Amino acid sequence: MMDDRFKSFCASVGLGDSQSQTLVGLDLEQRLELACSAAQSCIGTENVAVASLNQTVVDENWSQSCIAQPYCIAQPTNANDVAQIVKIIKHFGVKFALRSGGHSPNPGWSSIEGGILVDLQKINQITLSSDNKVASIGPGARWGEVTSTLDAEGISIIGGRIPAVGVGGLILGGGFFHFSGEFGLAADNVKNFEIVLANGNITNANANENADLFWALKGGGPNFGVVTRFDLYTVPVRDIWYRWDMYAVNHAHAVLDAMVKWQNEGSSDLKSTVALIIGLEGVTVGLIYSAPADQPSAFAPFYELPPPIAAIVPPLNGTVKTLTDFLSNTFSDQPLRHDYRAVSTRIDGQLYRDVYELWRERALASRQATGANQTFTIQPIPKNLAEQGIAKGGNPMGIPREDHQWWTTVVDWTSAGDDDAVRSVSIDATKAWNTLAKERGLDLSFTFTNDASRDQNPLASYGMDNINKLKQIALKYDEAQLFQKQQNDGFLLSKV
Ligand SMILES: Cc1cc2nc3c(=O)[nH]c(=O)nc-3n(C[C@H](O)[C@H](O)[C@H](O)COP(=O)(O)OP(=O)(O)OC[C@H]3O[C@@H](n4cnc5c(N)ncnc54)[C@H](O)[C@@H]3O)c2cc1C
């Protein structure tokens, strides 16, 4: 039922100065109470939970380290609802967090203790243009649903590899996909962003309209507004070849060497890519080719390896959907604490092996002490990935224009008391990457936002010119700096 106090507020969406005066002297809790009541009035009580929160929604974050109890949860159903919520947040001067899929493991990025959680999962539409060239996707959709929907039409997009991950955060952080070497990052394949700005205006950012904002959103994160729709160019890829093998962990060096050989020789075939994840008990290698094939020659270095201990997926002509479905089983759905981390370097077998050995010793000791599981992942980045970004209008990320690698790790553990000890393994591995790479002339300053941990500063790695430009754009579209000052946390420009 409409709370009478907010009738004029919802109609005009914004209180006059005289009404703003009524906030003077109110403490934070009183302002939050009013803001949440206003939100209920404006977008419906069924879309705003206050007091009796749905615990399933509270607990939606992938990492237990992110679970926090908001004062209320707003679940807008469309851009107009988001506009109302943004104006309410601004007016009442309260803190908020934005959440699409909740898969960032960084505490406070997409959860909040005591403020307003704006959960976008009801804005999850997936539609296709009549010519199948553009897919329009809500931020609250998950990549699994996106892949299934597009598969039925014989196409795909450059998006996320793991089905449960959300659309919103992944694209705004860049978005690395299997075929990014061929087509660029997800953000590079966006035609248009629909965004709610800090003043509540719903606008579009594309090559012709708000072109500066369009550039900024391609990797600039949650600094400019709430994106309510992504229009992405589709790619003509559906039928693909892949295989997935598990090697004994004592073959890790041989696999790393094969990776380097493929990066130097095979990866110029841009249809080929490799997923390499070294765990504590085995080495997983996924070979993926973005077209139907039969043992593509690009992967020759891997065919020379000792036989795998398990053919998890024997060589197969499948589809992007069958691959995505398979990958849904590769991440634990147990409620655990998680972290990830990002570093980039040039390609070098000795460097890969040296850091791997340092990491493995520490990760084994950490498992012994805490039960934590950790992985060591080399993501191959061909020069063409950066070139695609430039060819498609440019982005602010400053990705090195050379073949290189983005190391990452996924860390799972249970006890909050072990947070520091467990995280110190990947923190020290990052230091080792940086130190050894620097000594050997192999360092690159780029840090991929979507793999960056809470204490890293990926935006700073985009380069000073890009940062200055991003800050100017943030100021132009958000004069009062709502997204810097009232947003709970995140990779914010104010922290760079
Ligand atoms: C299992 C797993 C697999 C992954 N695989 C990939 C991968 O293949 N490729 C890749 O690039 N990354 C990958 N990632 C990293 C992933 O892209 C990031 O964690 C990303 O933040 C998740 O998006 P989300 O919407 O689920 O995140 P959320 O936690 O909901 O949001 C992350 C950040 O984005 C902001 N945000 C979210 N939606 C909006 C919006 N609509 N408008 C403005 N700001 C918004 C949030 O406030 C927060 O700061 C993976 C992560 C996990 C855990």
PDB file of C-alpha atoms in Angstrom, residues 112-209:
ATOM      1  CA  ILE A 112      26.034  -4.290   2.614  1.00  0.00           C
ATOM      2  CA  GLU A 113      25.591  -4.334   6.371  1.00  0.00           C
ATOM      3  CA  GLY A 114      22.729  -2.056   7.339  1.00  0.00           C
ATOM      4  CA  GLY A 115      22.230  -0.035   4.104  1.00  0.00           C
ATOM      5  CA  ILE A 116      20.085  -0.658   1.022  1.00  0.00           C
ATOM      6  CA  LEU A 117      20.949  -3.664  -1.097  1.00  0.00           C
ATOM      7  CA  VAL A 118      19.819  -3.079  -4.674  1.00  0.00           C
ATOM      8  CA  ASP A 119      19.509  -6.590  -6.033  1.00  0.00           C
ATOM      9  CA  LEU A 120      19.022  -6.607  -9.809  1.00  0.00           C
ATOM     10  CA  GLN A 121      18.079 -10.259 -10.266  1.00  0.00           C
ATOM     11  CA  LYS A 122      14.513  -9.436 -11.396  1.00  0.00           C
ATOM     12  CA  ILE A 123      15.935  -7.480 -14.362  1.00  0.00           C
ATOM     13  CA  ASN A 124      16.990 -10.593 -16.204  1.00  0.00           C
ATOM     14  CA  GLN A 125      15.407 -10.462 -19.636  1.00  0.00           C
ATOM     15  CA  ILE A 126      17.209 -12.017 -22.611  1.00  0.00           C
ATOM     16  CA  THR A 127      15.859 -10.942 -26.000  1.00  0.00           C
ATOM     17  CA  LEU A 128      17.213 -11.030 -29.528  1.00  0.00           C
ATOM     18  CA  SER A 129      16.851  -8.516 -32.359  1.00  0.00           C
ATOM     19  CA  SER A 130      14.828  -9.830 -35.308  1.00  0.00           C
ATOM     20  CA  ASP A 131      18.013 -10.363 -37.342  1.00  0.00           C
ATOM     21  CA  ASN A 132      19.721 -12.161 -34.393  1.00  0.00           C
ATOM     22  CA  LYS A 133      22.585  -9.635 -34.518  1.00  0.00           C
ATOM     23  CA  VAL A 134      22.063  -8.094 -31.073  1.00  0.00           C
ATOM     24  CA  ALA A 135      21.151  -9.731 -27.765  1.00  0.00           C
ATOM     25  CA  SER A 136      19.645  -7.459 -25.080  1.00  0.00           C
ATOM     26  CA  ILE A 137      20.310  -8.778 -21.622  1.00  0.00           C
ATOM     27  CA  GLY A 138      19.355  -7.611 -18.149  1.00  0.00           C
ATOM     28  CA  PRO A 139      22.161  -7.374 -15.564  1.00  0.00           C
ATOM     29  CA  GLY A 140      20.445  -9.900 -13.286  1.00  0.00           C
ATOM     30  CA  ALA A 141      20.566 -12.736 -15.824  1.00  0.00           C
ATOM     31  CA  ARG A 142      23.138 -15.508 -15.375  1.00  0.00           C
ATOM     32  CA  TRP A 143      25.455 -16.653 -18.136  1.00  0.00           C
ATOM     33  CA  GLY A 144      23.997 -20.183 -18.153  1.00  0.00           C
ATOM     34  CA  GLU A 145      20.551 -18.847 -19.081  1.00  0.00           C
ATOM     35  CA  VAL A 146      22.040 -16.517 -21.666  1.00  0.00           C
ATOM     36  CA  THR A 147      23.960 -19.345 -23.334  1.00  0.00           C
ATOM     37  CA  SER A 148      20.927 -21.662 -23.414  1.00  0.00           C
ATOM     38  CA  THR A 149      18.689 -18.994 -24.908  1.00  0.00           C
ATOM     39  CA  LEU A 150      21.135 -18.073 -27.656  1.00  0.00           C
ATOM     40  CA  ASP A 151      22.052 -21.683 -28.405  1.00  0.00           C
ATOM     41  CA  ALA A 152      18.487 -22.276 -29.537  1.00  0.00           C
ATOM     42  CA  GLU A 153      19.103 -19.614 -32.216  1.00  0.00           C
ATOM     43  CA  GLY A 154      22.456 -21.057 -33.316  1.00  0.00           C
ATOM     44  CA  ILE A 155      24.542 -18.132 -32.057  1.00  0.00           C
ATOM     45  CA  SER A 156      26.409 -17.015 -28.969  1.00  0.00           C
ATOM     46  CA  ILE A 157      27.900 -13.916 -27.413  1.00  0.00           C
ATOM     47  CA  ILE A 158      31.164 -13.073 -25.741  1.00  0.00           C
ATOM     48  CA  GLY A 159      30.171 -13.374 -22.108  1.00  0.00           C
ATOM     49  CA  GLY A 160      30.925 -15.539 -19.089  1.00  0.00           C
ATOM     50  CA  ARG A 161      32.275 -19.070 -19.025  1.00  0.00           C
ATOM     51  CA  ILE A 162      30.620 -20.285 -15.823  1.00  0.00           C
ATOM     52  CA  PRO A 163      26.791 -20.503 -15.823  1.00  0.00           C
ATOM     53  CA  ALA A 164      26.095 -19.169 -12.313  1.00  0.00           C
ATOM     54  CA  VAL A 165      28.046 -15.929 -12.730  1.00  0.00           C
ATOM     55  CA  GLY A 166      26.044 -12.725 -13.197  1.00  0.00           C
ATOM     56  CA  VAL A 167      25.904 -10.598 -16.337  1.00  0.00           C
ATOM     57  CA  GLY A 168      26.219  -7.139 -14.746  1.00  0.00           C
ATOM     58  CA  GLY A 169      29.484  -7.378 -12.840  1.00  0.00           C
ATOM     59  CA  LEU A 170      31.220  -9.498 -15.463  1.00  0.00           C
ATOM     60  CA  ILE A 171      30.684  -7.109 -18.382  1.00  0.00           C
ATOM     61  CA  LEU A 172      31.459  -3.974 -16.362  1.00  0.00           C
ATOM     62  CA  GLY A 173      34.785  -5.535 -15.321  1.00  0.00           C
ATOM     63  CA  GLY A 174      35.709  -6.421 -18.935  1.00  0.00           C
ATOM     64  CA  GLY A 175      34.488  -9.996 -19.325  1.00  0.00           C
ATOM     65  CA  PHE A 176      36.954 -12.653 -20.490  1.00  0.00           C
ATOM     66  CA  PHE A 177      35.399 -15.473 -22.526  1.00  0.00           C
ATOM     67  CA  HIS A 178      36.767 -18.561 -24.269  1.00  0.00           C
ATOM     68  CA  PHE A 179      36.734 -16.689 -27.596  1.00  0.00           C
ATOM     69  CA  SER A 180      38.021 -13.318 -26.359  1.00  0.00           C
ATOM     70  CA  GLY A 181      41.283 -13.884 -28.245  1.00  0.00           C
ATOM     71  CA  GLU A 182      39.261 -13.927 -31.446  1.00  0.00           C
ATOM     72  CA  PHE A 183      36.543 -11.355 -30.681  1.00  0.00           C
ATOM     73  CA  GLY A 184      37.767  -9.263 -27.701  1.00  0.00           C
ATOM     74  CA  LEU A 185      36.329  -8.995 -24.200  1.00  0.00           C
ATOM     75  CA  ALA A 186      32.580  -9.014 -23.482  1.00  0.00           C
ATOM     76  CA  ALA A 187      32.680  -5.253 -22.879  1.00  0.00           C
ATOM     77  CA  ASP A 188      34.243  -4.735 -26.322  1.00  0.00           C
ATOM     78  CA  ASN A 189      31.237  -6.445 -27.892  1.00  0.00           C
ATOM     79  CA  VAL A 190      28.638  -4.190 -26.268  1.00  0.00           C
ATOM     80  CA  LYS A 191      26.691  -2.087 -28.743  1.00  0.00           C
ATOM     81  CA  ASN A 192      24.799  -0.098 -26.144  1.00  0.00           C
ATOM     82  CA  PHE A 193      24.465   0.229 -22.373  1.00  0.00           C
ATOM     83  CA  GLU A 194      21.166   1.404 -20.879  1.00  0.00           C
ATOM     84  CA  ILE A 195      22.116   3.102 -17.635  1.00  0.00           C
ATOM     85  CA  VAL A 196      20.437   4.920 -14.756  1.00  0.00           C
ATOM     86  CA  LEU A 197      22.572   7.901 -13.794  1.00  0.00           C
ATOM     87  CA  ALA A 198      22.960   9.422 -10.337  1.00  0.00           C
ATOM     88  CA  ASN A 199      20.228  11.990 -11.056  1.00  0.00           C
ATOM     89  CA  GLY A 200      17.817   9.169 -11.883  1.00  0.00           C
ATOM     90  CA  ASN A 201      17.835   9.781 -15.630  1.00  0.00           C
ATOM     91  CA  ILE A 202      17.656   6.677 -17.781  1.00  0.00           C
ATOM     92  CA  THR A 203      19.998   7.077 -20.711  1.00  0.00           C
ATOM     93  CA  ASN A 204      21.911   5.152 -23.347  1.00  0.00           C
ATOM     94  CA  ALA A 205      25.643   4.991 -23.913  1.00  0.00           C
ATOM     95  CA  ASN A 206      26.869   3.857 -27.295  1.00  0.00           C
ATOM     96  CA  ALA A 207      29.181   4.975 -30.097  1.00  0.00           C
ATOM     97  CA  ASN A 208      26.867   7.858 -31.058  1.00  0.00           C
ATOM     98  CA  GLU A 209      25.225   8.819 -27.773  1.00  0.00           C
TER      99      GLU A 209
END
